[in-house]
PDB file of C-alpha atoms in Angstrom:
ATOM      1  CA  UNK D   1     -12.440   0.018 -13.612  1.00  0.00           C
ATOM      2  CA  UNK D   2      -9.510   2.332 -12.177  1.00  0.00           C
ATOM      3  CA  UNK D   3      -6.140   0.803 -12.830  1.00  0.00           C
ATOM      4  CA  UNK D   4      -2.279   1.393 -12.523  1.00  0.00           C
ATOM      5  CA  UNK D   5       0.201  -0.073 -14.796  1.00  0.00           C
ATOM      6  CA  UNK D   6       3.967  -0.278 -14.060  1.00  0.00           C
ATOM      7  CA  UNK D   7       5.211  -1.418 -17.655  1.00  0.00           C
ATOM      8  CA  UNK D   8       8.946  -1.770 -16.366  1.00  0.00           C
ATOM      9  CA  UNK D   9       9.113  -5.376 -14.212  1.00  0.00           C
ATOM     10  CA  UNK D  10      12.691  -4.800 -13.563  1.00  0.00           C
ATOM     11  CA  UNK D  11      15.264  -1.860 -13.759  1.00  0.00           C
ATOM     12  CA  UNK D  12      19.020  -1.214 -12.867  1.00  0.00           C
ATOM     13  CA  UNK D  13      20.991   1.558 -12.392  1.00  0.00           C
ATOM     14  CA  UNK D  14      24.640   2.239 -11.406  1.00  0.00           C
ATOM     15  CA  UNK D  15      25.346   3.849  -8.126  1.00  0.00           C
ATOM     16  CA  UNK D  16      25.060   8.062  -8.250  1.00  0.00           C
ATOM     17  CA  UNK D  17      23.388   7.808 -11.610  1.00  0.00           C
ATOM     18  CA  UNK D  18      19.591   8.708 -12.296  1.00  0.00           C
ATOM     19  CA  UNK D  19      16.919   6.251 -12.880  1.00  0.00           C
ATOM     20  CA  UNK D  20      13.299   6.993 -13.918  1.00  0.00           C
ATOM     21  CA  UNK D  21      10.436   4.415 -13.068  1.00  0.00           C
ATOM     22  CA  UNK D  22       7.091   4.751 -15.163  1.00  0.00           C
ATOM     23  CA  UNK D  23       3.620   4.758 -13.751  1.00  0.00           C
ATOM     24  CA  UNK D  24       0.189   5.230 -15.880  1.00  0.00           C
ATOM     25  CA  UNK D  25      -3.173   5.205 -14.256  1.00  0.00           C
ATOM     26  CA  UNK D  26      -6.805   5.386 -15.515  1.00  0.00           C
ATOM     27  CA  UNK D  27      -9.317   7.250 -13.889  1.00  0.00           C
ATOM     28  CA  UNK D  28     -12.381   9.415 -14.628  1.00  0.00           C
ATOM     29  CA  UNK D  29     -12.314  10.694 -11.494  1.00  0.00           C
ATOM     30  CA  UNK D  30     -11.187  14.485 -10.662  1.00  0.00           C
ATOM     31  CA  UNK D  31     -10.311  14.168  -7.147  1.00  0.00           C
ATOM     32  CA  UNK D  32      -7.328  11.617  -6.601  1.00  0.00           C
ATOM     33  CA  UNK D  33      -3.770  11.037  -5.241  1.00  0.00           C
ATOM     34  CA  UNK D  34      -0.990   9.324  -6.506  1.00  0.00           C
ATOM     35  CA  UNK D  35       1.906   7.984  -4.547  1.00  0.00           C
ATOM     36  CA  UNK D  36       5.113   5.964  -4.688  1.00  0.00           C
ATOM     37  CA  UNK D  37       6.084   3.389  -2.007  1.00  0.00           C
ATOM     38  CA  UNK D  38       9.017   1.575  -1.619  1.00  0.00           C
ATOM     39  CA  UNK D  39       9.263  -2.009  -0.264  1.00  0.00           C
ATOM     40  CA  UNK D  40      12.769  -2.978   0.409  1.00  0.00           C
ATOM     41  CA  UNK D  41      13.286  -6.814   1.123  1.00  0.00           C
ATOM     42  CA  UNK D  42      12.250  -6.389   4.639  1.00  0.00           C
ATOM     43  CA  UNK D  43       8.721  -6.123   3.140  1.00  0.00           C
ATOM     44  CA  UNK D  44       7.952  -2.687   5.121  1.00  0.00           C
ATOM     45  CA  UNK D  45       6.357  -0.478   2.475  1.00  0.00           C
ATOM     46  CA  UNK D  46       7.397   3.046   2.712  1.00  0.00           C
ATOM     47  CA  UNK D  47       5.982   6.112   1.452  1.00  0.00           C
ATOM     48  CA  UNK D  48       8.456   7.719  -0.973  1.00  0.00           C
ATOM     49  CA  UNK D  49       6.499  10.537  -2.106  1.00  0.00           C
ATOM     50  CA  UNK D  50       2.969  11.529  -2.950  1.00  0.00           C
ATOM     51  CA  UNK D  51       1.110  13.909  -5.315  1.00  0.00           C
ATOM     52  CA  UNK D  52      -2.399  15.488  -5.128  1.00  0.00           C
ATOM     53  CA  UNK D  53      -3.909  15.365  -8.650  1.00  0.00           C
ATOM     54  CA  UNK D  54      -5.314  19.125  -8.256  1.00  0.00           C
ATOM     55  CA  UNK D  55      -1.322  20.383  -7.475  1.00  0.00           C
ATOM     56  CA  UNK D  56       0.166  21.026 -10.899  1.00  0.00           C
ATOM     57  CA  UNK D  57       3.613  21.391  -9.454  1.00  0.00           C
ATOM     58  CA  UNK D  58       5.436  18.238  -9.317  1.00  0.00           C
ATOM     59  CA  UNK D  59       6.135  16.807  -5.632  1.00  0.00           C
ATOM     60  CA  UNK D  60       9.768  16.540  -4.672  1.00  0.00           C
ATOM     61  CA  UNK D  61      11.365  14.762  -1.621  1.00  0.00           C
ATOM     62  CA  UNK D  62      15.165  14.962  -1.509  1.00  0.00           C
ATOM     63  CA  UNK D  63      16.731  12.813  -4.291  1.00  0.00           C
ATOM     64  CA  UNK D  64      13.129  11.471  -5.254  1.00  0.00           C
ATOM     65  CA  UNK D  65      10.702  13.837  -7.650  1.00  0.00           C
ATOM     66  CA  UNK D  66       7.742  13.089  -9.896  1.00  0.00           C
ATOM     67  CA  UNK D  67       6.782  14.060 -13.398  1.00  0.00           C
ATOM     68  CA  UNK D  68       3.046  14.124 -13.472  1.00  0.00           C
ATOM     69  CA  UNK D  69       1.370  14.487 -16.337  1.00  0.00           C
ATOM     70  CA  UNK D  70      -2.446  14.691 -15.654  1.00  0.00           C
ATOM     71  CA  UNK D  71      -3.552  14.624 -19.199  1.00  0.00           C
ATOM     72  CA  UNK D  72      -1.811  11.833 -20.075  1.00  0.00           C
ATOM     73  CA  UNK D  73      -2.460  10.243 -16.877  1.00  0.00           C
ATOM     74  CA  UNK D  74       1.178   9.749 -16.428  1.00  0.00           C
ATOM     75  CA  UNK D  75       3.136   9.519 -12.906  1.00  0.00           C
ATOM     76  CA  UNK D  76       6.712   8.588 -13.287  1.00  0.00           C
ATOM     77  CA  UNK D  77       9.406   8.867 -10.448  1.00  0.00           C
ATOM     78  CA  UNK D  78      12.922  10.059 -10.837  1.00  0.00           C
ATOM     79  CA  UNK D  79      15.349   9.204  -8.065  1.00  0.00           C
ATOM     80  CA  UNK D  80      18.832  11.203  -8.556  1.00  0.00           C
ATOM     81  CA  UNK D  81      21.851  10.054  -6.838  1.00  0.00           C
ATOM     82  CA  UNK D  82      20.864   6.297  -6.679  1.00  0.00           C
ATOM     83  CA  UNK D  83      22.264   4.698  -3.475  1.00  0.00           C
ATOM     84  CA  UNK D  84      22.742   1.245  -2.731  1.00  0.00           C
ATOM     85  CA  UNK D  85      20.073   1.416  -0.273  1.00  0.00           C
ATOM     86  CA  UNK D  86      17.234   2.602  -2.951  1.00  0.00           C
ATOM     87  CA  UNK D  87      17.263  -1.252  -4.121  1.00  0.00           C
ATOM     88  CA  UNK D  88      13.751  -2.295  -3.605  1.00  0.00           C
ATOM     89  CA  UNK D  89      10.499  -2.838  -4.993  1.00  0.00           C
ATOM     90  CA  UNK D  90       9.036   0.429  -6.119  1.00  0.00           C
ATOM     91  CA  UNK D  91       4.979   0.534  -6.363  1.00  0.00           C
ATOM     92  CA  UNK D  92       2.857   3.302  -7.861  1.00  0.00           C
ATOM     93  CA  UNK D  93      -0.505   3.593  -6.102  1.00  0.00           C
ATOM     94  CA  UNK D  94      -3.757   5.729  -6.698  1.00  0.00           C
ATOM     95  CA  UNK D  95      -6.358   6.539  -4.317  1.00  0.00           C
ATOM     96  CA  UNK D  96      -9.696   8.200  -5.220  1.00  0.00           C
ATOM     97  CA  UNK D  97     -11.659  10.618  -3.019  1.00  0.00           C
ATOM     98  CA  UNK D  98      -9.745  11.170   0.048  1.00  0.00           C
ATOM     99  CA  UNK D  99      -6.059  10.128   0.286  1.00  0.00           C
ATOM    100  CA  UNK D 100      -6.494   7.622   3.070  1.00  0.00           C
ATOM    101  CA  UNK D 101      -9.176   5.181   0.988  1.00  0.00           C
ATOM    102  CA  UNK D 102      -8.703   1.963  -1.031  1.00  0.00           C
ATOM    103  CA  UNK D 103      -5.094   2.259  -2.334  1.00  0.00           C
ATOM    104  CA  UNK D 104      -4.889   0.859  -5.946  1.00  0.00           C
ATOM    105  CA  UNK D 105      -1.554  -0.515  -6.677  1.00  0.00           C
ATOM    106  CA  UNK D 106       0.595  -1.264  -9.592  1.00  0.00           C
ATOM    107  CA  UNK D 107       2.588  -4.616  -9.881  1.00  0.00           C
ATOM    108  CA  UNK D 108       5.595  -2.853  -9.012  1.00  0.00           C
ATOM    109  CA  UNK D 109       9.001  -2.304 -10.355  1.00  0.00           C
ATOM    110  CA  UNK D 110      12.350  -4.271  -8.931  1.00  0.00           C
ATOM    111  CA  UNK D 111      15.170  -1.639  -8.993  1.00  0.00           C
ATOM    112  CA  UNK D 112      18.268  -2.745  -8.233  1.00  0.00           C
ATOM    113  CA  UNK D 113      21.332  -0.198  -7.850  1.00  0.00           C
ATOM    114  CA  UNK D 114      24.920  -1.538  -8.547  1.00  0.00           C
ATOM    115  CA  UNK D 115      27.921  -0.676  -7.042  1.00  0.00           C
TER     116      UNK D 115
ATOM    117  CA  UNK N   1       6.912   6.463  18.602  1.00  0.00           C
ATOM    118  CA  UNK N   2       5.655   2.842  17.701  1.00  0.00           C
ATOM    119  CA  UNK N   3       4.835   2.406  14.091  1.00  0.00           C
ATOM    120  CA  UNK N   4       2.408  -0.208  12.741  1.00  0.00           C
ATOM    121  CA  UNK N   5       2.822  -3.642  14.420  1.00  0.00           C
ATOM    122  CA  UNK N   6       1.233  -6.787  13.091  1.00  0.00           C
ATOM    123  CA  UNK N   7       1.417 -10.277  14.390  1.00  0.00           C
ATOM    124  CA  UNK N   8       2.463 -12.951  13.876  1.00  0.00           C
ATOM    125  CA  UNK N   9       5.777 -12.550  11.439  1.00  0.00           C
ATOM    126  CA  UNK N  10       4.924 -15.826   9.624  1.00  0.00           C
ATOM    127  CA  UNK N  11       2.123 -18.327   9.787  1.00  0.00           C
ATOM    128  CA  UNK N  12       1.399 -21.780   8.373  1.00  0.00           C
ATOM    129  CA  UNK N  13      -1.960 -23.347   8.081  1.00  0.00           C
ATOM    130  CA  UNK N  14      -3.460 -26.210   6.107  1.00  0.00           C
ATOM    131  CA  UNK N  15      -6.465 -26.029   3.427  1.00  0.00           C
ATOM    132  CA  UNK N  16      -9.581 -25.628   5.366  1.00  0.00           C
ATOM    133  CA  UNK N  17      -8.263 -24.232   8.771  1.00  0.00           C
ATOM    134  CA  UNK N  18      -9.315 -20.655   9.803  1.00  0.00           C
ATOM    135  CA  UNK N  19      -6.600 -17.829  10.581  1.00  0.00           C
ATOM    136  CA  UNK N  20      -6.728 -14.815  12.644  1.00  0.00           C
ATOM    137  CA  UNK N  21      -4.231 -12.122  11.733  1.00  0.00           C
ATOM    138  CA  UNK N  22      -3.702  -8.840  13.962  1.00  0.00           C
ATOM    139  CA  UNK N  23      -2.911  -5.506  13.672  1.00  0.00           C
ATOM    140  CA  UNK N  24      -1.799  -2.459  16.015  1.00  0.00           C
ATOM    141  CA  UNK N  25      -1.846   0.877  14.175  1.00  0.00           C
ATOM    142  CA  UNK N  26       0.276   3.757  14.581  1.00  0.00           C
ATOM    143  CA  UNK N  27      -0.120   6.139  17.732  1.00  0.00           C
ATOM    144  CA  UNK N  28      -2.790   8.284  17.166  1.00  0.00           C
ATOM    145  CA  UNK N  29      -4.453   6.654  14.177  1.00  0.00           C
ATOM    146  CA  UNK N  30      -7.716   5.449  14.246  1.00  0.00           C
ATOM    147  CA  UNK N  31      -8.455   3.793  10.693  1.00  0.00           C
ATOM    148  CA  UNK N  32      -7.292   0.342   9.800  1.00  0.00           C
ATOM    149  CA  UNK N  33      -6.890  -0.968   6.034  1.00  0.00           C
ATOM    150  CA  UNK N  34      -6.226  -4.498   4.997  1.00  0.00           C
ATOM    151  CA  UNK N  35      -4.248  -5.449   2.152  1.00  0.00           C
ATOM    152  CA  UNK N  36      -3.532  -8.747   0.316  1.00  0.00           C
ATOM    153  CA  UNK N  37      -0.083  -9.075  -1.453  1.00  0.00           C
ATOM    154  CA  UNK N  38       0.788 -12.218  -3.586  1.00  0.00           C
ATOM    155  CA  UNK N  39       4.119 -12.999  -4.488  1.00  0.00           C
ATOM    156  CA  UNK N  40       5.447 -10.765  -7.369  1.00  0.00           C
ATOM    157  CA  UNK N  41       2.233  -8.658  -7.060  1.00  0.00           C
ATOM    158  CA  UNK N  42       1.075  -5.335  -5.857  1.00  0.00           C
ATOM    159  CA  UNK N  43      -1.070  -5.294  -2.927  1.00  0.00           C
ATOM    160  CA  UNK N  44      -4.850  -5.487  -3.139  1.00  0.00           C
ATOM    161  CA  UNK N  45      -7.251  -4.032  -0.764  1.00  0.00           C
ATOM    162  CA  UNK N  46      -9.423  -6.378   1.188  1.00  0.00           C
ATOM    163  CA  UNK N  47     -11.165  -3.907   3.494  1.00  0.00           C
ATOM    164  CA  UNK N  48     -10.947  -1.164   5.879  1.00  0.00           C
ATOM    165  CA  UNK N  49     -12.122  -0.220   9.290  1.00  0.00           C
ATOM    166  CA  UNK N  50     -13.109   2.986  11.225  1.00  0.00           C
ATOM    167  CA  UNK N  51     -15.201   3.363  14.526  1.00  0.00           C
ATOM    168  CA  UNK N  52     -15.295  -0.435  14.896  1.00  0.00           C
ATOM    169  CA  UNK N  53     -17.408  -0.746  11.760  1.00  0.00           C
ATOM    170  CA  UNK N  54     -16.352  -1.768   7.858  1.00  0.00           C
ATOM    171  CA  UNK N  55     -16.621   1.549   5.759  1.00  0.00           C
ATOM    172  CA  UNK N  56     -14.844  -0.013   2.372  1.00  0.00           C
ATOM    173  CA  UNK N  57     -14.638  -3.463   1.275  1.00  0.00           C
ATOM    174  CA  UNK N  58     -12.347  -4.795  -1.731  1.00  0.00           C
ATOM    175  CA  UNK N  59     -13.290  -7.598  -4.029  1.00  0.00           C
ATOM    176  CA  UNK N  60     -12.588 -10.351  -1.603  1.00  0.00           C
ATOM    177  CA  UNK N  61     -15.255 -13.326  -0.293  1.00  0.00           C
ATOM    178  CA  UNK N  62     -16.960 -13.248   2.624  1.00  0.00           C
ATOM    179  CA  UNK N  63     -14.450 -16.126   3.992  1.00  0.00           C
ATOM    180  CA  UNK N  64     -12.498 -12.721   4.561  1.00  0.00           C
ATOM    181  CA  UNK N  65     -13.851 -10.754   7.678  1.00  0.00           C
ATOM    182  CA  UNK N  66     -12.566  -8.304  10.341  1.00  0.00           C
ATOM    183  CA  UNK N  67     -13.058  -6.366  13.449  1.00  0.00           C
ATOM    184  CA  UNK N  68     -11.621  -3.361  14.754  1.00  0.00           C
ATOM    185  CA  UNK N  69     -11.803  -3.009  18.693  1.00  0.00           C
ATOM    186  CA  UNK N  70     -12.076   0.059  20.652  1.00  0.00           C
ATOM    187  CA  UNK N  71      -8.386   0.767  21.009  1.00  0.00           C
ATOM    188  CA  UNK N  72      -8.492   1.018  17.312  1.00  0.00           C
ATOM    189  CA  UNK N  73      -6.404  -2.412  16.861  1.00  0.00           C
ATOM    190  CA  UNK N  74      -7.619  -4.449  14.182  1.00  0.00           C
ATOM    191  CA  UNK N  75      -7.992  -8.553  13.016  1.00  0.00           C
ATOM    192  CA  UNK N  76      -8.421 -10.167  10.110  1.00  0.00           C
ATOM    193  CA  UNK N  77      -9.971 -13.197   9.815  1.00  0.00           C
ATOM    194  CA  UNK N  78      -9.949 -15.875   6.931  1.00  0.00           C
ATOM    195  CA  UNK N  79     -12.088 -19.050   7.016  1.00  0.00           C
ATOM    196  CA  UNK N  80     -11.952 -22.168   4.979  1.00  0.00           C
ATOM    197  CA  UNK N  81      -8.156 -21.289   3.768  1.00  0.00           C
ATOM    198  CA  UNK N  82      -7.462 -22.114   0.174  1.00  0.00           C
ATOM    199  CA  UNK N  83      -4.002 -22.576  -1.228  1.00  0.00           C
ATOM    200  CA  UNK N  84      -4.445 -19.050  -3.201  1.00  0.00           C
ATOM    201  CA  UNK N  85      -4.851 -17.387  -0.002  1.00  0.00           C
ATOM    202  CA  UNK N  86      -0.960 -17.922   0.568  1.00  0.00           C
ATOM    203  CA  UNK N  87       0.257 -14.243   0.824  1.00  0.00           C
ATOM    204  CA  UNK N  88       1.605 -11.244   2.832  1.00  0.00           C
ATOM    205  CA  UNK N  89      -1.067  -9.571   4.704  1.00  0.00           C
ATOM    206  CA  UNK N  90      -0.293  -6.007   5.249  1.00  0.00           C
ATOM    207  CA  UNK N  91      -1.941  -3.780   7.676  1.00  0.00           C
ATOM    208  CA  UNK N  92      -2.135   0.035   7.053  1.00  0.00           C
ATOM    209  CA  UNK N  93      -3.249   2.625   9.615  1.00  0.00           C
ATOM    210  CA  UNK N  94      -4.143   6.550   9.135  1.00  0.00           C
ATOM    211  CA  UNK N  95      -6.123   9.246  10.945  1.00  0.00           C
ATOM    212  CA  UNK N  96      -9.582  10.445   9.747  1.00  0.00           C
ATOM    213  CA  UNK N  97     -10.180  14.378  10.398  1.00  0.00           C
ATOM    214  CA  UNK N  98     -13.375  16.001  10.658  1.00  0.00           C
ATOM    215  CA  UNK N  99     -14.667  13.379   8.110  1.00  0.00           C
ATOM    216  CA  UNK N 100     -11.773  14.471   5.612  1.00  0.00           C
ATOM    217  CA  UNK N 101      -9.382  11.957   4.484  1.00  0.00           C
ATOM    218  CA  UNK N 102      -6.287  13.880   4.464  1.00  0.00           C
ATOM    219  CA  UNK N 103      -3.190  11.975   5.875  1.00  0.00           C
ATOM    220  CA  UNK N 104      -1.370   9.115   4.101  1.00  0.00           C
ATOM    221  CA  UNK N 105      -1.536   5.456   5.094  1.00  0.00           C
ATOM    222  CA  UNK N 106       1.024   3.664   7.086  1.00  0.00           C
ATOM    223  CA  UNK N 107       2.075  -0.128   6.621  1.00  0.00           C
ATOM    224  CA  UNK N 108       3.176  -2.611   9.014  1.00  0.00           C
ATOM    225  CA  UNK N 109       5.894  -5.261   8.182  1.00  0.00           C
ATOM    226  CA  UNK N 110       3.280  -7.653   7.287  1.00  0.00           C
ATOM    227  CA  UNK N 111       2.287 -11.248   8.061  1.00  0.00           C
ATOM    228  CA  UNK N 112       3.435 -14.192   5.585  1.00  0.00           C
ATOM    229  CA  UNK N 113       0.808 -16.599   5.485  1.00  0.00           C
ATOM    230  CA  UNK N 114       1.463 -19.822   4.123  1.00  0.00           C
ATOM    231  CA  UNK N 115      -1.088 -22.248   2.881  1.00  0.00           C
ATOM    232  CA  UNK N 116      -0.517 -26.022   2.564  1.00  0.00           C
TER     233      UNK N 116
END
């Protein structure tokens, strides 16, 4: 079975500092996509960043970047210059085949940014 | 440009009842997926609709059924509700292009279902 594991149920960080959220996945597929989604208390799931497995270069979106280690099946999210608005649940997810199929989510990490 | 919308926002039902949840995809999207998110958990895939047909299905019983209309909107139906069906139900929409799956899924705000 294909699984996504987030081993940090909760994390906290001081405003303006950097935090890294961990994610590992298990698959025998070669064609897959990895995502980090943010779910604030408003419940709307928002895509933060995506990574195609065939790309070696780590994805970056403004303050958000990933460390994609394909051999280790690791996909961590780094948030730089943390802001209060970054407080949310963060979910790592994986989809196999095309990028729109069945998303498999981890259990999430609750991130609190403290002033 | 309206994003993915879902109705109702909240719903309370009793065991054994039936419920219908609705989803309108983002403008230009033709594929709708449904997810169940239990409290404190990540979302779990229920099924996906494209061209008015169920294309993929997760590990959910037949009590969960769906429909997609010609305007791409979708319904999720759950029969014989159980206490364990209490969850946030998320709808996500996306585009299929030439048979290749390229774009990410955009999520709606969800419907909170409580079964008493």
